[in-house]
Amino acid sequence: AQALLAIAYDRWGQDVSPRRLGVDLHEWAEVRRVLQTYETWQVHADWAGRNLDTLGPGVRARLVACADTTRTQYDEARAWREDSCRQMSSYLDDDEVLCLPSTGGPPPSVNASESVRAEPRSRTFALTGLAGLWGPPQLSVPSRPVDGLPLGLGLPGTAGPPPPPPRPAACARPPLPLRPQPHRLRPLPSPPAP
């Protein structure tokens, strides 16, 4: 949390006001899991029955677990989501943005067991599940490494109408022509200095 705050201060200065929202991210992740597993099984049950033997053990176990989610659990999770999304939208002012770590920690070793890989996955879903349930997309902005490991800032959008598209003058580089002609291609100009 301290590293995240330091990076946010570096990027945005005094405009950063850390506060606790009182949101249990693990609860949001559990609701996301219930919704996702029920919907996954509704869509893929037939396919799963024919192809389970072709899947790796972790994917197979997660897919089979989808069958255990009931319609009652799904309906309860949807109601919780609707109430919580209304509440979440009231936490932030129109000119505020939520800032979270992009992941729940460093990735596990490629050779780690499924049980070792499950913990970072669970922590990351707790962080990214909020935006997925709340509705707006989450932008992940890479930042400077902390203790030699990469760190990213997760910036969920706000609920409501989407912002207007950026004006071309606000783009980092001029857009490329829609139909470039080989004889007309030339290097793009450098962006103006800040």
mmCIF file of C-alpha atoms in Angstrom:
data_model
loop_
_atom_site.group_PDB
_atom_site.id
_atom_site.type_symbol
_atom_site.label_atom_id
_atom_site.label_comp_id
_atom_site.label_asym_id
_atom_site.label_seq_id
_atom_site.Cartn_x
_atom_site.Cartn_y
_atom_site.Cartn_z
ATOM 1 C CA ALA A 1 0.000 0.000 0.000
ATOM 2 C CA GLN A 2 2.823 2.419 0.813
ATOM 3 C CA ALA A 3 4.543 1.756 -2.526
ATOM 4 C CA LEU A 4 1.255 2.333 -4.337
ATOM 5 C CA LEU A 5 0.737 5.650 -2.521
ATOM 6 C CA ALA A 6 4.293 6.755 -3.290
ATOM 7 C CA ILE A 7 3.768 6.078 -6.998
ATOM 8 C CA ALA A 8 0.415 7.873 -6.996
ATOM 9 C CA TYR A 9 1.994 10.906 -5.297
ATOM 10 C CA ASP A 10 4.827 10.850 -7.864
ATOM 11 C CA ARG A 11 2.317 10.862 -10.719
ATOM 12 C CA TRP A 12 -0.396 13.169 -9.384
ATOM 13 C CA GLY A 13 1.145 15.073 -6.469
ATOM 14 C CA GLN A 14 -1.125 16.628 -3.902
ATOM 15 C CA ASP A 15 -4.259 15.572 -5.771
ATOM 16 C CA VAL A 16 -4.004 12.145 -4.093
ATOM 17 C CA SER A 17 -6.150 11.722 -0.989
ATOM 18 C CA PRO A 18 -5.859 8.202 0.421
ATOM 19 C CA ARG A 19 -8.866 6.906 2.300
ATOM 20 C CA ARG A 20 -10.500 3.648 3.168
ATOM 21 C CA LEU A 21 -13.761 2.933 1.380
ATOM 22 C CA GLY A 22 -14.863 0.122 3.679
ATOM 23 C CA VAL A 23 -15.143 -2.252 0.717
ATOM 24 C CA ASP A 24 -14.301 -5.904 1.283
ATOM 25 C CA LEU A 25 -12.549 -6.824 -1.963
ATOM 26 C CA HIS A 26 -12.644 -10.529 -1.102
ATOM 27 C CA GLU A 27 -16.430 -10.321 -0.832
ATOM 28 C CA TRP A 28 -16.578 -8.689 -4.280
ATOM 29 C CA ALA A 29 -14.311 -11.455 -5.592
ATOM 30 C CA GLU A 30 -16.602 -14.140 -4.160
ATOM 31 C CA VAL A 31 -19.653 -12.555 -5.785
ATOM 32 C CA ARG A 32 -17.742 -12.364 -9.074
ATOM 33 C CA ARG A 33 -16.839 -16.050 -8.696
ATOM 34 C CA VAL A 34 -20.475 -17.071 -8.128
ATOM 35 C CA LEU A 35 -21.715 -15.063 -11.114
ATOM 36 C CA GLN A 36 -18.898 -16.251 -13.348
ATOM 37 C CA THR A 37 -19.117 -19.936 -12.434
ATOM 38 C CA TYR A 38 -22.876 -20.099 -12.872
ATOM 39 C CA GLU A 39 -22.773 -18.322 -16.229
ATOM 40 C CA THR A 40 -19.793 -20.395 -17.381
ATOM 41 C CA TRP A 41 -21.599 -23.644 -16.631
ATOM 42 C CA GLN A 42 -24.778 -22.456 -18.351
ATOM 43 C CA VAL A 43 -22.834 -21.719 -21.537
ATOM 44 C CA HIS A 44 -20.189 -24.474 -21.531
ATOM 45 C CA ALA A 45 -21.643 -27.500 -19.702
ATOM 46 C CA ASP A 46 -22.162 -29.580 -22.855
ATOM 47 C CA TRP A 47 -18.735 -28.731 -24.238
ATOM 48 C CA ALA A 48 -17.107 -29.444 -20.858
ATOM 49 C CA GLY A 49 -18.720 -32.864 -20.685
ATOM 50 C CA ARG A 50 -17.143 -33.784 -24.017
ATOM 51 C CA ASN A 51 -13.702 -32.205 -23.474
ATOM 52 C CA LEU A 52 -12.712 -32.438 -19.802
ATOM 53 C CA ASP A 53 -9.997 -34.989 -20.565
ATOM 54 C CA THR A 54 -8.196 -32.507 -22.812
ATOM 55 C CA LEU A 55 -7.840 -29.825 -20.115
ATOM 56 C CA GLY A 56 -5.058 -29.340 -17.598
ATOM 57 C CA PRO A 57 -5.827 -30.268 -13.984
ATOM 58 C CA GLY A 58 -6.300 -26.690 -12.729
ATOM 59 C CA VAL A 59 -8.625 -25.632 -15.541
ATOM 60 C CA ARG A 60 -10.493 -28.940 -15.309
ATOM 61 C CA ALA A 61 -11.027 -28.551 -11.539
ATOM 62 C CA ARG A 62 -12.256 -24.948 -11.899
ATOM 63 C CA LEU A 63 -14.615 -25.893 -14.734
ATOM 64 C CA VAL A 64 -16.071 -28.865 -12.833
ATOM 65 C CA ALA A 65 -16.552 -26.607 -9.776
ATOM 66 C CA CYS A 66 -18.778 -24.385 -11.942
ATOM 67 C CA ALA A 67 -21.440 -27.104 -11.897
ATOM 68 C CA ASP A 68 -21.850 -26.683 -8.125
ATOM 69 C CA THR A 69 -23.132 -23.093 -8.295
ATOM 70 C CA THR A 70 -26.921 -23.010 -7.902
ATOM 71 C CA ARG A 71 -29.479 -20.643 -9.399
ATOM 72 C CA THR A 72 -30.314 -19.425 -5.870
ATOM 73 C CA GLN A 73 -26.664 -18.507 -5.236
ATOM 74 C CA TYR A 74 -26.576 -16.753 -8.596
ATOM 75 C CA ASP A 75 -29.734 -14.727 -7.893
ATOM 76 C CA GLU A 76 -28.436 -13.717 -4.448
ATOM 77 C CA ALA A 77 -25.094 -12.653 -5.949
ATOM 78 C CA ARG A 78 -26.844 -10.547 -8.612
ATOM 79 C CA ALA A 79 -28.939 -8.764 -5.973
ATOM 80 C CA TRP A 80 -25.823 -8.143 -3.833
ATOM 81 C CA ARG A 81 -24.014 -6.791 -6.879
ATOM 82 C CA GLU A 82 -26.798 -4.338 -7.746
ATOM 83 C CA ASP A 83 -26.954 -2.975 -4.185
ATOM 84 C CA SER A 84 -23.173 -2.786 -3.848
ATOM 85 C CA CYS A 85 -22.697 -1.059 -7.209
ATOM 86 C CA ARG A 86 -25.117 1.690 -6.169
ATOM 87 C CA GLN A 87 -23.228 2.055 -2.903
ATOM 88 C CA MET A 88 -19.828 2.024 -4.625
ATOM 89 C CA SER A 89 -20.893 4.776 -7.007
ATOM 90 C CA SER A 90 -21.736 6.978 -4.026
ATOM 91 C CA TYR A 91 -18.233 6.622 -2.511
ATOM 92 C CA LEU A 92 -16.449 8.706 -5.136
ATOM 93 C CA ASP A 93 -17.050 12.266 -6.220
ATOM 94 C CA ASP A 94 -17.349 12.989 -9.940
ATOM 95 C CA ASP A 95 -13.731 14.174 -10.147
ATOM 96 C CA GLU A 96 -12.252 11.247 -8.174
ATOM 97 C CA VAL A 97 -10.828 7.964 -9.382
ATOM 98 C CA LEU A 98 -10.136 4.807 -7.427
ATOM 99 C CA CYS A 99 -6.531 3.606 -7.454
ATOM 100 C CA LEU A 100 -5.648 -0.039 -6.697
ATOM 101 C CA PRO A 101 -2.661 -2.290 -7.356
ATOM 102 C CA SER A 102 -3.035 -4.036 -10.727
ATOM 103 C CA THR A 103 -2.160 -7.431 -9.263
ATOM 104 C CA GLY A 104 -2.162 -9.088 -5.870
ATOM 105 C CA GLY A 105 1.598 -9.602 -5.866
ATOM 106 C CA PRO A 106 4.410 -11.017 -7.920
ATOM 107 C CA PRO A 107 3.658 -13.967 -10.177
ATOM 108 C CA PRO A 108 4.438 -17.454 -8.898
ATOM 109 C CA SER A 109 7.141 -19.569 -10.459
ATOM 110 C CA VAL A 110 6.204 -21.315 -13.700
ATOM 111 C CA ASN A 111 6.966 -24.617 -11.960
ATOM 112 C CA ALA A 112 4.817 -23.851 -8.881
ATOM 113 C CA SER A 113 2.068 -26.268 -7.931
ATOM 114 C CA GLU A 114 -1.573 -25.405 -8.552
ATOM 115 C CA SER A 115 -2.101 -24.701 -4.845
ATOM 116 C CA VAL A 116 0.817 -22.219 -4.837
ATOM 117 C CA ARG A 117 -0.509 -20.511 -7.995
ATOM 118 C CA ALA A 118 -4.027 -20.258 -6.532
ATOM 119 C CA GLU A 119 -3.135 -17.673 -3.860
ATOM 120 C CA PRO A 120 -1.801 -14.921 -6.192
ATOM 121 C CA ARG A 121 -4.719 -15.607 -8.544
ATOM 122 C CA SER A 122 -7.160 -15.155 -5.658
ATOM 123 C CA ARG A 123 -5.516 -11.881 -4.542
ATOM 124 C CA THR A 124 -5.497 -10.516 -8.101
ATOM 125 C CA PHE A 125 -9.159 -11.424 -8.651
ATOM 126 C CA ALA A 126 -9.983 -9.599 -5.402
ATOM 127 C CA LEU A 127 -8.436 -6.447 -6.894
ATOM 128 C CA THR A 128 -9.687 -6.741 -10.479
ATOM 129 C CA GLY A 129 -13.111 -8.187 -9.648
ATOM 130 C CA LEU A 130 -14.325 -4.850 -8.368
ATOM 131 C CA ALA A 131 -14.239 -3.204 -11.792
ATOM 132 C CA GLY A 132 -15.703 -6.273 -13.471
ATOM 133 C CA LEU A 133 -18.715 -6.226 -11.176
ATOM 134 C CA TRP A 134 -19.055 -2.474 -10.871
ATOM 135 C CA GLY A 135 -19.212 -2.184 -14.644
ATOM 136 C CA PRO A 136 -16.556 0.215 -15.865
ATOM 137 C CA PRO A 137 -13.333 -1.106 -17.365
ATOM 138 C CA GLN A 138 -10.128 -0.982 -15.352
ATOM 139 C CA LEU A 139 -7.043 0.613 -16.827
ATOM 140 C CA SER A 140 -3.730 -0.820 -15.640
ATOM 141 C CA VAL A 141 -0.878 1.681 -15.751
ATOM 142 C CA PRO A 142 2.631 0.233 -15.423
ATOM 143 C CA SER A 143 4.869 2.043 -12.997
ATOM 144 C CA ARG A 144 8.395 1.984 -11.701
ATOM 145 C CA PRO A 145 9.612 -1.234 -10.082
ATOM 146 C CA VAL A 146 9.471 -1.627 -6.316
ATOM 147 C CA ASP A 147 12.114 -3.878 -4.793
ATOM 148 C CA GLY A 148 13.044 -4.999 -8.301
ATOM 149 C CA LEU A 149 9.496 -6.122 -9.149
ATOM 150 C CA PRO A 150 7.078 -4.363 -11.513
ATOM 151 C CA LEU A 151 4.109 -2.568 -10.020
ATOM 152 C CA GLY A 152 1.043 -1.307 -11.819
ATOM 153 C CA LEU A 153 -1.744 1.009 -10.788
ATOM 154 C CA GLY A 154 -5.269 -0.250 -11.443
ATOM 155 C CA LEU A 155 -7.639 2.591 -12.231
ATOM 156 C CA PRO A 156 -11.256 1.420 -12.499
ATOM 157 C CA GLY A 157 -13.409 3.798 -14.487
ATOM 158 C CA THR A 158 -16.420 5.427 -12.922
ATOM 159 C CA ALA A 159 -19.979 4.269 -13.358
ATOM 160 C CA GLY A 160 -22.218 6.323 -15.578
ATOM 161 C CA PRO A 161 -21.930 7.578 -19.126
ATOM 162 C CA PRO A 162 -18.539 7.165 -20.761
ATOM 163 C CA PRO A 163 -16.351 10.238 -21.044
ATOM 164 C CA PRO A 164 -16.054 11.886 -24.445
ATOM 165 C CA PRO A 165 -13.262 10.537 -26.655
ATOM 166 C CA PRO A 166 -9.979 12.434 -26.389
ATOM 167 C CA ARG A 167 -9.430 15.210 -28.875
ATOM 168 C CA PRO A 168 -6.631 14.506 -31.351
ATOM 169 C CA ALA A 169 -4.612 17.334 -29.791
ATOM 170 C CA ALA A 170 -4.558 15.352 -26.548
ATOM 171 C CA CYS A 171 -3.104 12.213 -28.162
ATOM 172 C CA ALA A 172 0.504 11.354 -27.409
ATOM 173 C CA ARG A 173 1.209 10.839 -31.132
ATOM 174 C CA PRO A 174 -0.726 11.947 -34.174
ATOM 175 C CA PRO A 175 -2.999 9.208 -35.514
ATOM 176 C CA LEU A 176 -1.840 7.357 -38.602
ATOM 177 C CA PRO A 177 -3.752 7.939 -41.843
ATOM 178 C CA LEU A 178 -6.573 5.467 -42.349
ATOM 179 C CA ARG A 179 -5.194 4.269 -45.691
ATOM 180 C CA PRO A 180 -1.483 4.969 -45.820
ATOM 181 C CA GLN A 181 0.027 5.129 -49.279
ATOM 182 C CA PRO A 182 3.556 3.601 -49.460
ATOM 183 C CA HIS A 183 4.954 6.626 -51.322
ATOM 184 C CA ARG A 184 3.510 9.014 -48.714
ATOM 185 C CA LEU A 185 4.811 7.344 -45.564
ATOM 186 C CA ARG A 186 7.266 9.406 -43.589
ATOM 187 C CA PRO A 187 8.396 9.283 -39.961
ATOM 188 C CA LEU A 188 5.948 10.607 -37.408
ATOM 189 C CA PRO A 189 6.965 13.897 -35.795
ATOM 190 C CA SER A 190 8.108 13.715 -32.209
ATOM 191 C CA PRO A 191 5.461 14.664 -29.663
ATOM 192 C CA PRO A 192 5.788 18.178 -28.248
ATOM 193 C CA ALA A 193 7.838 18.537 -25.082
ATOM 194 C CA PRO A 194 5.718 18.742 -21.910
#
